[in-house]
Amino acid sequence: MDIPTLCKVTQVADQQQSYETALKENPLNAPQPSRSGRQKRGVAYHSRLWAPGRTLLIAFAADIPEQTQQSIFEVACQWLAYANLKFQRTADWAEAQIRIEMKPSGTGINHSLVGTDALLREDSTMTLSDWPGDEQFQRSVLHEFGHALGLDHEHQHPDADIQWNLAKLLEYAEQVGMPMEEIAENFLNRIERTQALHNAYDPGSVMHYPIPATFTLNNVAFTGSAQLSDGDKALAGKAYPFTPVHP
Ligand SMILES: [Zn+2]
């Protein structure tokens, strides 16, 4: 059994530009000082959240049928009960912040830029390969929109202690044509504890990969969720509070 529909977070090349764009949008994206008071070398982690209360314009590639566009939009809007943001569809590709294209069902890999990094892209910011009726449809839409809202992978949470079976993972990476660097970025690397946004580790999060037991050395499986967990709802509320927070 393989991992169903992988998701790759798309990184922008220029982290300085990512940082400046994120801070211009929402000053709370500034890196949190580490507990020791020293920043690690290199570019410090910054979050990439939108300004709370903002309306995000969403455009779909013209070849996606209207009914599919509406199904994606409706699932994505589940986040809005917990995050103080608004989504609005637009037919104008260029003016949208979130631009969605689709690949044929079963091609297997979804992508999204994280939060405000979408402002650095003129092309599509999200790719979905699960269509309405596909088993993973709702999970994939909620997951990719979680990234679009600035959320990271939950299986890379600082407290996630997944005993990856590296041999199996590498075999799988070769099968799906994923270079080692992307495996590290999307599976293995843990997120810095000092980053602005996380709550307690939540294996039931929609932002957690489903992981079959064969991929872990201790035979622990993670089922993956197609629903927003209580942790997802709490994190969305922390990122986009309905009551103003001042920097
Ligand atoms: Zn993802």
Tab-separated table of C-alpha atoms and ligand atoms in Angstrom:
chain	number	residue	atom	x	y	z
A	1	MET	CA	0.000	0.000	0.000
A	2	ASP	CA	1.301	3.408	-0.924
A	3	ILE	CA	0.774	6.816	0.534
A	4	PRO	CA	-2.407	8.162	-1.103
A	5	THR	CA	-2.050	11.415	-3.022
A	6	LEU	CA	1.146	13.058	-1.921
A	7	CYS	CA	1.325	16.743	-1.270
A	8	LYS	CA	4.391	18.799	-1.941
A	9	VAL	CA	4.731	22.213	-0.416
A	10	THR	CA	6.097	24.514	-3.082
A	11	GLN	CA	8.943	26.648	-1.781
A	12	VAL	CA	9.828	29.969	-3.347
A	13	ALA	CA	13.466	30.384	-4.272
A	14	ASP	CA	14.004	33.793	-2.711
A	15	GLN	CA	13.457	33.498	1.036
A	16	GLN	CA	14.318	37.148	1.625
A	17	GLN	CA	11.535	38.181	-0.731
A	18	SER	CA	9.203	35.677	0.950
A	19	TYR	CA	10.058	37.253	4.318
A	20	GLU	CA	9.500	40.841	3.137
A	21	THR	CA	6.205	39.965	1.443
A	22	ALA	CA	4.966	38.121	4.536
A	23	LEU	CA	5.803	41.003	6.876
A	24	LYS	CA	4.235	43.593	4.605
A	25	GLU	CA	1.002	41.581	4.612
A	26	ASN	CA	0.925	40.812	8.339
A	27	PRO	CA	3.531	42.130	10.839
A	28	LEU	CA	2.830	39.134	13.099
A	29	ASN	CA	4.735	37.016	10.559
A	30	ALA	CA	8.038	38.231	12.039
A	31	PRO	CA	10.211	35.371	13.327
A	32	GLN	CA	9.833	34.554	16.993
A	33	PRO	CA	13.059	34.887	18.960
A	34	SER	CA	14.441	31.518	20.035
A	35	ARG	CA	14.353	30.659	23.725
A	36	SER	CA	18.104	31.130	23.991
A	37	GLY	CA	17.667	34.606	22.527
A	38	ARG	CA	19.873	33.790	19.557
A	39	GLN	CA	18.741	33.277	16.015
A	40	LYS	CA	20.060	30.265	14.212
A	41	ARG	CA	22.299	30.909	11.264
A	42	GLY	CA	20.661	31.453	7.908
A	43	VAL	CA	17.230	32.862	7.215
A	44	ALA	CA	15.074	32.626	10.317
A	45	TYR	CA	11.731	30.943	9.958
A	46	HIS	CA	8.918	33.365	9.340
A	47	SER	CA	5.254	32.535	9.113
A	48	ARG	CA	3.354	33.497	5.989
A	49	LEU	CA	-0.121	34.296	7.254
A	50	TRP	CA	-2.507	36.657	5.551
A	51	ALA	CA	-3.827	39.719	7.351
A	52	PRO	CA	-6.793	38.583	9.486
A	53	GLY	CA	-10.140	39.669	8.068
A	54	ARG	CA	-8.782	39.820	4.520
A	55	THR	CA	-10.720	38.668	1.465
A	56	LEU	CA	-8.756	36.176	-0.628
A	57	LEU	CA	-9.704	36.027	-4.295
A	58	ILE	CA	-9.739	32.521	-5.753
A	59	ALA	CA	-9.502	31.766	-9.466
A	60	PHE	CA	-9.754	28.432	-11.274
A	61	ALA	CA	-8.092	27.473	-14.539
A	62	ALA	CA	-10.588	27.832	-17.395
A	63	ASP	CA	-10.543	24.099	-18.218
A	64	ILE	CA	-12.001	23.120	-14.813
A	65	PRO	CA	-15.775	22.512	-15.074
A	66	GLU	CA	-17.941	24.966	-13.155
A	67	GLN	CA	-19.421	22.255	-10.926
A	68	THR	CA	-15.936	21.114	-9.893
A	69	GLN	CA	-14.892	24.681	-9.162
A	70	GLN	CA	-17.940	25.122	-6.947
A	71	SER	CA	-17.318	21.801	-5.126
A	72	ILE	CA	-13.725	22.816	-4.348
A	73	PHE	CA	-14.821	26.263	-3.234
A	74	GLU	CA	-17.479	24.861	-0.888
A	75	VAL	CA	-15.066	22.416	0.771
A	76	ALA	CA	-12.411	25.144	1.142
A	77	CYS	CA	-14.972	27.399	2.829
A	78	GLN	CA	-15.118	24.955	5.775
A	79	TRP	CA	-11.993	26.718	7.077
A	80	LEU	CA	-13.867	30.014	7.251
A	81	ALA	CA	-15.982	28.970	10.232
A	82	TYR	CA	-12.740	29.017	12.269
A	83	ALA	CA	-10.486	31.495	10.449
A	84	ASN	CA	-11.289	35.175	10.159
A	85	LEU	CA	-10.875	35.370	6.367
A	86	LYS	CA	-13.224	35.581	3.414
A	87	PHE	CA	-12.987	33.700	0.118
A	88	GLN	CA	-14.400	35.148	-3.069
A	89	ARG	CA	-14.347	33.546	-6.496
A	90	THR	CA	-13.124	35.608	-9.403
A	91	ALA	CA	-12.903	34.931	-13.128
A	92	ASP	CA	-9.836	37.177	-13.290
A	93	TRP	CA	-6.805	34.876	-12.989
A	94	ALA	CA	-4.335	37.723	-12.604
A	95	GLU	CA	-6.068	39.466	-9.700
A	96	ALA	CA	-6.552	36.292	-7.618
A	97	GLN	CA	-4.280	35.434	-4.713
A	98	ILE	CA	-5.076	31.698	-4.953
A	99	ARG	CA	-4.989	30.282	-8.490
A	100	ILE	CA	-5.973	26.653	-8.880
A	101	GLU	CA	-5.159	24.227	-11.671
A	102	MET	CA	-6.043	20.550	-11.823
A	103	LYS	CA	-4.260	17.446	-13.084
A	104	PRO	CA	-6.055	14.284	-14.199
A	105	SER	CA	-7.390	12.107	-11.392
A	106	GLY	CA	-4.842	9.602	-10.140
A	107	THR	CA	-1.748	11.510	-11.221
A	108	GLY	CA	-1.087	11.644	-7.538
A	109	ILE	CA	0.631	14.804	-6.461
A	110	ASN	CA	-0.931	17.931	-5.057
A	111	HIS	CA	0.961	21.174	-4.549
A	112	SER	CA	0.446	24.487	-2.863
A	113	LEU	CA	2.459	27.505	-1.979
A	114	VAL	CA	2.287	28.425	1.698
A	115	GLY	CA	0.247	31.528	2.592
A	116	THR	CA	1.652	34.836	1.363
A	117	ASP	CA	4.269	33.115	-0.826
A	118	ALA	CA	1.377	32.971	-3.321
A	119	LEU	CA	1.901	36.707	-3.882
A	120	LEU	CA	5.284	35.913	-5.440
A	121	ARG	CA	3.795	33.703	-8.146
A	122	GLU	CA	2.061	34.774	-11.331
A	123	ASP	CA	1.254	31.238	-12.365
A	124	SER	CA	-0.953	28.749	-10.505
A	125	THR	CA	-0.421	28.628	-6.736
A	126	MET	CA	-2.197	25.309	-6.144
A	127	THR	CA	-2.500	22.030	-8.022
A	128	LEU	CA	-5.093	19.389	-7.214
A	129	SER	CA	-5.317	15.910	-8.694
A	130	ASP	CA	-8.276	14.677	-6.651
A	131	TRP	CA	-11.639	15.408	-8.247
A	132	PRO	CA	-15.141	15.412	-6.736
A	133	GLY	CA	-16.085	11.761	-6.213
A	134	ASP	CA	-12.457	10.682	-5.629
A	135	GLU	CA	-11.886	9.158	-2.202
A	136	GLN	CA	-9.325	11.792	-1.210
A	137	PHE	CA	-11.173	14.808	-2.618
A	138	GLN	CA	-12.288	16.501	0.580
A	139	ARG	CA	-9.068	15.715	2.452
A	140	SER	CA	-6.914	17.053	-0.381
A	141	VAL	CA	-8.883	20.288	-0.753
A	142	LEU	CA	-8.850	20.995	2.991
A	143	HIS	CA	-5.140	20.097	3.162
A	144	GLU	CA	-4.036	22.284	0.244
A	145	PHE	CA	-6.143	25.188	1.460
A	146	GLY	CA	-4.521	24.718	4.870
A	147	HIS	CA	-1.192	25.418	3.145
A	148	ALA	CA	-2.742	28.339	1.253
A	149	LEU	CA	-3.737	29.750	4.652
A	150	GLY	CA	-0.119	29.413	5.792
A	151	LEU	CA	-0.212	26.095	7.658
A	152	ASP	CA	2.610	23.555	7.560
A	153	HIS	CA	2.588	19.771	7.539
A	154	GLU	CA	1.497	18.371	10.897
A	155	HIS	CA	3.643	15.227	10.492
A	156	GLN	CA	6.635	17.637	10.577
A	157	HIS	CA	5.535	19.136	13.906
A	158	PRO	CA	8.434	19.421	16.396
A	159	ASP	CA	6.777	16.762	18.593
A	160	ALA	CA	5.862	14.356	15.774
A	161	ASP	CA	7.947	11.277	16.413
A	162	ILE	CA	7.310	9.210	13.321
A	163	GLN	CA	9.671	6.245	13.064
A	164	TRP	CA	10.056	6.450	9.306
A	165	ASN	CA	11.194	3.317	7.509
A	166	LEU	CA	13.753	5.099	5.373
A	167	ALA	CA	14.390	2.179	3.035
A	168	LYS	CA	10.684	1.965	2.243
A	169	LEU	CA	10.430	5.728	1.886
A	170	LEU	CA	13.354	5.846	-0.545
A	171	GLU	CA	11.891	3.017	-2.582
A	172	TYR	CA	8.632	4.952	-2.763
A	173	ALA	CA	10.419	8.189	-3.646
A	174	GLU	CA	12.068	6.471	-6.582
A	175	GLN	CA	8.736	5.049	-7.704
A	176	VAL	CA	7.018	8.460	-7.752
A	177	GLY	CA	10.099	10.305	-9.001
A	178	MET	CA	10.584	12.445	-5.899
A	179	PRO	CA	14.173	13.587	-5.298
A	180	MET	CA	15.705	13.066	-1.847
A	181	GLU	CA	15.655	16.798	-1.204
A	182	GLU	CA	11.872	16.886	-1.576
A	183	ILE	CA	11.483	13.803	0.625
A	184	ALA	CA	13.415	15.644	3.333
A	185	GLU	CA	11.380	18.829	2.849
A	186	ASN	CA	7.995	17.116	2.895
A	187	PHE	CA	8.454	14.074	5.142
A	188	LEU	CA	11.493	14.148	7.373
A	189	ASN	CA	12.426	17.692	8.355
A	190	ARG	CA	10.878	18.870	11.596
A	191	ILE	CA	9.555	22.391	11.912
A	192	GLU	CA	11.464	24.635	14.307
A	193	ARG	CA	9.873	24.794	17.731
A	194	THR	CA	10.398	28.560	17.768
A	195	GLN	CA	8.165	29.185	14.785
A	196	ALA	CA	5.151	31.392	15.355
A	197	LEU	CA	2.391	28.972	14.724
A	198	HIS	CA	1.699	25.553	16.129
A	199	ASN	CA	-0.306	23.964	18.911
A	200	ALA	CA	0.157	20.503	20.430
A	201	TYR	CA	1.018	17.766	17.901
A	202	ASP	CA	-2.222	16.542	16.335
A	203	PRO	CA	-2.031	13.258	14.367
A	204	GLY	CA	-5.727	13.722	13.481
A	205	SER	CA	-5.034	16.970	11.594
A	206	VAL	CA	-5.936	17.299	7.904
A	207	MET	CA	-2.389	18.664	7.576
A	208	HIS	CA	-0.946	15.233	8.564
A	209	TYR	CA	-0.080	12.752	5.822
A	210	PRO	CA	-1.885	9.441	5.882
A	211	ILE	CA	0.971	6.971	6.471
A	212	PRO	CA	0.591	3.204	6.025
A	213	ALA	CA	2.110	0.992	8.777
A	214	THR	CA	4.633	-0.405	6.274
A	215	PHE	CA	6.265	3.037	6.144
A	216	THR	CA	7.101	3.047	9.852
A	217	LEU	CA	9.636	0.863	11.681
A	218	ASN	CA	7.246	0.365	14.600
A	219	ASN	CA	4.279	-0.468	12.332
A	220	VAL	CA	2.279	2.523	13.449
A	221	ALA	CA	-0.174	3.747	10.810
A	222	PHE	CA	-1.655	7.222	10.528
A	223	THR	CA	-5.033	7.206	8.863
A	224	GLY	CA	-5.167	10.827	7.790
A	225	SER	CA	-8.341	12.789	8.194
A	226	ALA	CA	-10.864	14.158	5.721
A	227	GLN	CA	-12.340	16.461	8.370
A	228	LEU	CA	-10.947	19.473	10.156
A	229	SER	CA	-9.829	18.245	13.578
A	230	ASP	CA	-10.349	20.237	16.766
A	231	GLY	CA	-6.628	21.048	16.514
A	232	ASP	CA	-7.034	22.379	12.960
A	233	LYS	CA	-9.951	24.557	14.046
A	234	ALA	CA	-7.988	25.901	17.016
A	235	LEU	CA	-4.931	26.633	14.864
A	236	ALA	CA	-7.026	28.409	12.219
A	237	GLY	CA	-8.483	30.569	14.987
A	238	LYS	CA	-5.029	31.316	16.372
A	239	ALA	CA	-3.750	32.309	12.919
A	240	TYR	CA	-6.811	34.356	12.012
A	241	PRO	CA	-8.486	35.518	15.206
A	242	PHE	CA	-11.895	37.121	15.061
A	243	THR	CA	-10.783	39.511	17.801
A	244	PRO	CA	-7.892	41.789	16.801
A	245	VAL	CA	-4.389	41.004	18.067
A	246	HIS	CA	-1.790	43.750	18.007
A	247	PRO	CA	1.847	43.029	17.243
B	1	ZN	ZN	0.829	19.268	2.224
